[in-house]
C-alpha positions as YAML, in Angstrom:
chain: A
units: angstrom
residues:
- id: 1
  name: MET
  ca: [-0.01, 0.02, -0.15]
- id: 2
  name: SER
  ca: [1.45, 3.40, -1.02]
- id: 3
  name: ASN
  ca: [0.65, 5.97, 1.64]
- id: 4
  name: ASP
  ca: [1.63, 8.82, -0.54]
- id: 5
  name: ALA
  ca: [-0.33, 7.65, -3.60]
- id: 6
  name: ALA
  ca: [-2.23, 11.05, -3.77]
- id: 7
  name: GLY
  ca: [0.76, 12.87, -3.43]
- id: 8
  name: THR
  ca: [-0.95, 15.57, -1.17]
- id: 9
  name: ALA
  ca: [0.03, 14.41, 2.33]
- id: 10
  name: GLU
  ca: [3.50, 13.34, 3.57]
- id: 11
  name: ARG
  ca: [2.06, 11.76, 6.75]
- id: 12
  name: PRO
  ca: [0.67, 8.31, 6.15]
- id: 13
  name: LEU
  ca: [-3.09, 7.93, 6.49]
- id: 14
  name: PHE
  ca: [-2.66, 4.94, 8.74]
- id: 15
  name: PRO
  ca: [0.12, 5.19, 11.55]
- id: 16
  name: ALA
  ca: [2.91, 2.62, 11.57]
- id: 17
  name: GLY
  ca: [1.54, -0.59, 13.23]
- id: 18
  name: SER
  ca: [-1.88, -0.04, 12.26]
- id: 19
  name: ALA
  ca: [-1.86, -0.94, 8.56]
- id: 20
  name: PRO
  ca: [-5.22, -2.53, 7.43]
- id: 21
  name: MET
  ca: [-5.40, -6.31, 6.87]
- id: 22
  name: ALA
  ca: [-4.84, -7.12, 3.45]
- id: 23
  name: PRO
  ca: [-7.70, -8.42, 1.34]
- id: 24
  name: ALA
  ca: [-8.43, -11.88, 1.44]
- id: 25
  name: ASP
  ca: [-7.09, -13.58, -1.88]
- id: 26
  name: ASP
  ca: [-10.30, -15.22, -3.34]
- id: 27
  name: ALA
  ca: [-8.00, -17.53, -5.35]
- id: 28
  name: GLU
  ca: [-6.55, -18.96, -2.18]
- id: 29
  name: ALA
  ca: [-10.05, -19.48, -0.28]
- id: 30
  name: THR
  ca: [-10.54, -22.97, 0.70]
- id: 31
  name: LEU
  ca: [-14.10, -23.11, -0.52]
- id: 32
  name: ASP
  ca: [-15.03, -22.89, -4.37]
- id: 33
  name: LEU
  ca: [-17.97, -20.54, -4.08]
- id: 34
  name: ARG
  ca: [-19.27, -21.56, -7.70]
- id: 35
  name: ASN
  ca: [-20.00, -25.03, -6.34]
- id: 36
  name: ALA
  ca: [-21.05, -24.34, -2.80]
- id: 37
  name: ASP
  ca: [-24.68, -24.06, -1.81]
- id: 38
  name: ARG
  ca: [-25.80, -20.54, -0.80]
- id: 39
  name: ASP
  ca: [-25.53, -21.07, 2.95]
- id: 40
  name: ALA
  ca: [-22.11, -22.53, 3.03]
- id: 41
  name: ALA
  ca: [-20.84, -19.90, 0.38]
- id: 42
  name: ILE
  ca: [-22.24, -17.16, 2.63]
- id: 43
  name: ALA
  ca: [-20.81, -18.74, 5.87]
- id: 44
  name: HIS
  ca: [-17.54, -18.94, 4.17]
- id: 45
  name: LEU
  ca: [-17.59, -15.29, 2.92]
- id: 46
  name: PHE
  ca: [-18.58, -14.23, 6.51]
- id: 47
  name: ASP
  ca: [-15.37, -15.93, 7.91]
- id: 48
  name: GLN
  ca: [-13.41, -14.23, 5.28]
- id: 49
  name: HIS
  ca: [-14.79, -10.69, 5.31]
- id: 50
  name: TYR
  ca: [-16.78, -9.89, 8.52]
- id: 51
  name: MET
  ca: [-13.95, -8.16, 10.33]
- id: 52
  name: ARG
  ca: [-12.78, -6.11, 7.35]
- id: 53
  name: LEU
  ca: [-16.34, -4.96, 6.51]
- id: 54
  name: LEU
  ca: [-16.87, -3.89, 10.19]
- id: 55
  name: ARG
  ca: [-13.63, -2.05, 10.02]
- id: 56
  name: LEU
  ca: [-14.99, -0.47, 6.75]
- id: 57
  name: ALA
  ca: [-18.17, 0.56, 8.39]
- id: 58
  name: VAL
  ca: [-16.61, 2.05, 11.53]
- id: 59
  name: LEU
  ca: [-14.08, 4.21, 9.24]
- id: 60
  name: LEU
  ca: [-17.11, 5.25, 7.12]
- id: 61
  name: GLY
  ca: [-18.94, 6.83, 10.29]
- id: 62
  name: ALA
  ca: [-21.37, 3.90, 11.34]
- id: 63
  name: GLU
  ca: [-20.01, 3.84, 14.79]
- id: 64
  name: GLN
  ca: [-22.17, 1.74, 17.09]
- id: 65
  name: ASP
  ca: [-24.35, 0.85, 14.20]
- id: 66
  name: ALA
  ca: [-21.40, -0.72, 12.41]
- id: 67
  name: GLU
  ca: [-22.22, -4.41, 13.26]
- id: 68
  name: ASP
  ca: [-25.97, -3.95, 12.19]
- id: 69
  name: ILE
  ca: [-24.94, -2.49, 8.86]
- id: 70
  name: VAL
  ca: [-22.63, -5.54, 8.21]
- id: 71
  name: SER
  ca: [-25.24, -7.86, 9.30]
- id: 72
  name: GLU
  ca: [-27.62, -6.12, 6.90]
- id: 73
  name: ALA
  ca: [-25.11, -6.59, 4.15]
- id: 74
  name: PHE
  ca: [-24.91, -10.31, 4.64]
- id: 75
  name: TYR
  ca: [-28.68, -10.44, 4.84]
- id: 76
  name: GLN
  ca: [-29.15, -8.76, 1.65]
- id: 77
  name: LEU
  ca: [-26.52, -11.03, 0.01]
- id: 78
  name: HIS
  ca: [-28.31, -13.96, 1.19]
- id: 79
  name: HIS
  ca: [-31.60, -12.77, -0.04]
- id: 80
  name: ARG
  ca: [-30.27, -11.93, -3.42]
- id: 81
  name: TRP
  ca: [-27.57, -14.72, -3.76]
- id: 82
  name: ALA
  ca: [-29.40, -16.05, -7.01]
- id: 83
  name: LYS
  ca: [-29.14, -12.54, -8.68]
- id: 84
  name: LEU
  ca: [-25.33, -12.29, -8.56]
- id: 85
  name: LYS
  ca: [-23.56, -12.60, -11.87]
- id: 86
  name: THR
  ca: [-20.89, -14.63, -10.48]
- id: 87
  name: PRO
  ca: [-20.08, -15.75, -6.76]
- id: 88
  name: GLY
  ca: [-16.77, -13.99, -7.09]
- id: 89
  name: ALA
  ca: [-18.71, -10.75, -7.12]
- id: 90
  name: ALA
  ca: [-20.07, -11.30, -3.66]
- id: 91
  name: ALA
  ca: [-17.24, -9.52, -1.83]
- id: 92
  name: GLY
  ca: [-17.64, -6.41, -3.87]
- id: 93
  name: TYR
  ca: [-21.49, -6.59, -3.36]
- id: 94
  name: LEU
  ca: [-20.89, -6.64, 0.37]
- id: 95
  name: ARG
  ca: [-18.63, -3.62, 0.21]
- id: 96
  name: SER
  ca: [-21.11, -1.65, -1.93]
- id: 97
  name: ILE
  ca: [-23.90, -2.31, 0.74]
- id: 98
  name: VAL
  ca: [-21.92, -1.39, 3.58]
- id: 99
  name: CYS
  ca: [-20.89, 1.95, 1.98]
- id: 100
  name: ASN
  ca: [-24.37, 2.64, 0.90]
- id: 101
  name: GLN
  ca: [-25.86, 1.61, 4.44]
- id: 102
  name: ALA
  ca: [-23.35, 3.79, 6.18]
- id: 103
  name: ARG
  ca: [-24.01, 6.72, 3.88]
- id: 104
  name: MET
  ca: [-27.71, 6.41, 4.56]
- id: 105
  name: ARG
  ca: [-27.09, 6.24, 8.29]
- id: 106
  name: ILE
  ca: [-25.17, 9.43, 8.22]
- id: 107
  name: ARG
  ca: [-27.92, 11.28, 6.20]
- id: 108
  name: ARG
  ca: [-30.59, 9.92, 8.68]
- id: 109
  name: LEU
  ca: [-28.70, 11.16, 11.66]
- id: 110
  name: LYS
  ca: [-28.21, 14.63, 10.09]
- id: 111
  name: ILE
  ca: [-31.97, 15.02, 9.63]
- id: 112
  name: ILE
  ca: [-32.61, 13.73, 13.12]
- id: 113
  name: ARG
  ca: [-30.18, 16.17, 14.64]
- id: 114
  name: HIS
  ca: [-31.41, 19.06, 12.44]
- id: 115
  name: HIS
  ca: [-35.03, 18.31, 13.92]
- id: 116
  name: THR
  ca: [-34.45, 17.44, 17.58]
- id: 117
  name: TYR
  ca: [-32.16, 18.84, 20.02]
- id: 118
  name: GLN
  ca: [-30.67, 16.62, 22.76]
- id: 119
  name: GLU
  ca: [-27.88, 17.35, 25.25]
- id: 120
  name: PRO
  ca: [-24.65, 15.74, 23.95]
- id: 121
  name: ASP
  ca: [-23.82, 12.57, 25.89]
- id: 122
  name: ASP
  ca: [-20.36, 11.12, 26.17]
- id: 123
  name: LEU
  ca: [-19.91, 8.88, 23.04]
- id: 124
  name: VAL
  ca: [-19.77, 5.33, 24.22]
- id: 125
  name: HIS
  ca: [-17.95, 2.92, 21.74]
- id: 126
  name: SER
  ca: [-18.92, -0.57, 21.53]
- id: 127
  name: ALA
  ca: [-16.61, -3.30, 22.47]
- id: 128
  name: GLU
  ca: [-15.82, -4.05, 18.96]
- id: 129
  name: GLN
  ca: [-14.89, -0.56, 18.24]
- id: 130
  name: GLN
  ca: [-12.53, -0.40, 21.11]
- id: 131
  name: VAL
  ca: [-10.81, -3.52, 19.88]
- id: 132
  name: LEU
  ca: [-10.80, -2.41, 16.18]
- id: 133
  name: LEU
  ca: [-9.16, 0.97, 16.68]
- id: 134
  name: ASN
  ca: [-6.15, 2.08, 18.77]
- id: 135
  name: ASP
  ca: [-5.66, 5.78, 19.78]
- id: 136
  name: GLU
  ca: [-3.88, 6.74, 16.51]
- id: 137
  name: GLN
  ca: [-6.56, 5.07, 14.40]
- id: 138
  name: ARG
  ca: [-9.23, 6.84, 16.28]
- id: 139
  name: ALA
  ca: [-7.55, 10.18, 15.46]
- id: 140
  name: VAL
  ca: [-7.62, 9.41, 11.85]
- id: 141
  name: VAL
  ca: [-11.42, 8.32, 12.10]
- id: 142
  name: ALA
  ca: [-12.09, 11.57, 13.80]
- id: 143
  name: ALA
  ca: [-10.39, 13.34, 10.80]
- id: 144
  name: LEU
  ca: [-12.11, 11.40, 8.36]
- id: 145
  name: ARG
  ca: [-15.44, 12.56, 9.93]
- id: 146
  name: THR
  ca: [-14.64, 16.20, 8.80]
- id: 147
  name: LEU
  ca: [-14.79, 14.96, 5.17]
- id: 148
  name: THR
  ca: [-17.77, 14.68, 2.88]
- id: 149
  name: SER
  ca: [-19.33, 11.21, 2.85]
- id: 150
  name: ARG
  ca: [-18.04, 10.37, -0.73]
- id: 151
  name: GLN
  ca: [-14.43, 11.69, 0.21]
- id: 152
  name: ARG
  ca: [-14.56, 9.44, 3.30]
- id: 153
  name: GLN
  ca: [-15.58, 6.44, 1.29]
- id: 154
  name: VAL
  ca: [-13.15, 6.87, -1.48]
- id: 155
  name: LEU
  ca: [-10.20, 7.37, 1.06]
- id: 156
  name: VAL
  ca: [-11.25, 4.32, 3.22]
- id: 157
  name: LEU
  ca: [-11.75, 2.19, 0.10]
- id: 158
  name: LYS
  ca: [-8.23, 3.22, -1.44]
- id: 159
  name: TYR
  ca: [-6.10, 3.28, 1.73]
- id: 160
  name: TRP
  ca: [-7.67, 0.86, 4.12]
- id: 161
  name: LEU
  ca: [-9.03, -1.78, 1.82]
- id: 162
  name: ASP
  ca: [-6.36, -1.13, -0.95]
- id: 163
  name: LEU
  ca: [-8.82, -1.19, -3.69]
- id: 164
  name: LYS
  ca: [-7.80, 0.01, -7.10]
- id: 165
  name: GLU
  ca: [-9.34, 3.23, -8.74]
- id: 166
  name: ALA
  ca: [-11.62, 0.93, -11.12]
- id: 167
  name: GLU
  ca: [-12.85, -1.26, -8.03]
- id: 168
  name: ILE
  ca: [-13.70, 1.80, -6.17]
- id: 169
  name: ALA
  ca: [-15.64, 3.35, -8.89]
- id: 170
  name: GLU
  ca: [-17.48, 0.05, -9.21]
- id: 171
  name: THR
  ca: [-18.35, -0.20, -5.63]
- id: 172
  name: LEU
  ca: [-19.56, 3.38, -5.16]
- id: 173
  name: LYS
  ca: [-21.06, 3.32, -8.80]
- id: 174
  name: ILE
  ca: [-19.17, 6.58, -9.75]
- id: 175
  name: SER
  ca: [-16.68, 7.34, -12.41]
- id: 176
  name: ALA
  ca: [-12.96, 6.77, -12.30]
- id: 177
  name: GLY
  ca: [-12.69, 10.71, -12.67]
- id: 178
  name: ALA
  ca: [-14.90, 11.18, -9.64]
- id: 179
  name: VAL
  ca: [-12.63, 8.70, -7.59]
- id: 180
  name: LYS
  ca: [-9.67, 10.97, -8.54]
- id: 181
  name: SER
  ca: [-11.25, 14.13, -7.78]
- id: 182
  name: HIS
  ca: [-12.73, 12.81, -4.37]
- id: 183
  name: THR
  ca: [-9.20, 11.49, -3.45]
- id: 184
  name: ALA
  ca: [-7.48, 14.56, -4.30]
- id: 185
  name: ARG
  ca: [-9.74, 16.71, -2.37]
- id: 186
  name: GLY
  ca: [-10.13, 14.30, 0.50]
- id: 187
  name: MET
  ca: [-6.36, 13.93, 0.87]
- id: 188
  name: ALA
  ca: [-5.93, 17.60, 0.89]
- id: 189
  name: LYS
  ca: [-8.54, 18.39, 3.68]
- id: 190
  name: LEU
  ca: [-7.40, 15.22, 5.63]
- id: 191
  name: ALA
  ca: [-3.70, 16.55, 5.71]
- id: 192
  name: THR
  ca: [-4.93, 20.02, 6.80]
- id: 193
  name: VAL
  ca: [-7.02, 18.45, 9.68]
- id: 194
  name: MET
  ca: [-4.34, 15.96, 10.76]
- id: 195
  name: THR
  ca: [-1.68, 18.83, 11.12]
- id: 196
  name: GLY
  ca: [-4.12, 20.90, 13.06]
- id: 197
  name: GLY
  ca: [-4.81, 23.44, 10.39]
- id: 198
  name: LEU
  ca: [-8.47, 23.61, 11.09]
- id: 199
  name: GLN
  ca: [-8.20, 24.01, 14.96]
...
């Protein structure tokens, strides 16, 4: 993974010792998804991708709803298994659902916050969030929250999941040019926030 791929920030997106897990190599998977029944294939996908999808949801701002979002992704995959073009498309399908569900959650929270006022409580992180993120990673997540939803999604998919530009475009259903634009703008703002320029 190249930390300076966008060329806009010298500081690595993920601090040393906190690099994301490399994507599972589907070619090395022990179960041939083409010949597996739906339940066995989804169970195998769950074992291979659950933690990575949970991290993705947390980084995209799902916070305490991350587990629900990932569970919903697997439910939708189970429900629509027969509509997949190939079983190899399942991991990308799960990523798309997690991205969309996280984006919808953030929109829903903005609407709720706009129409109601509550005294801010201390944010309580779930046990899974505590395990998934160390202090340096929490600082990165806080900085990611200052970005637009699309910028955050593109950067997380690019630098955390190490997806290629075409894979990001396919996951988010946007053009490759939009991926480049969101990456450049997101990295510029993230670099400013991480160096304390907006405080």
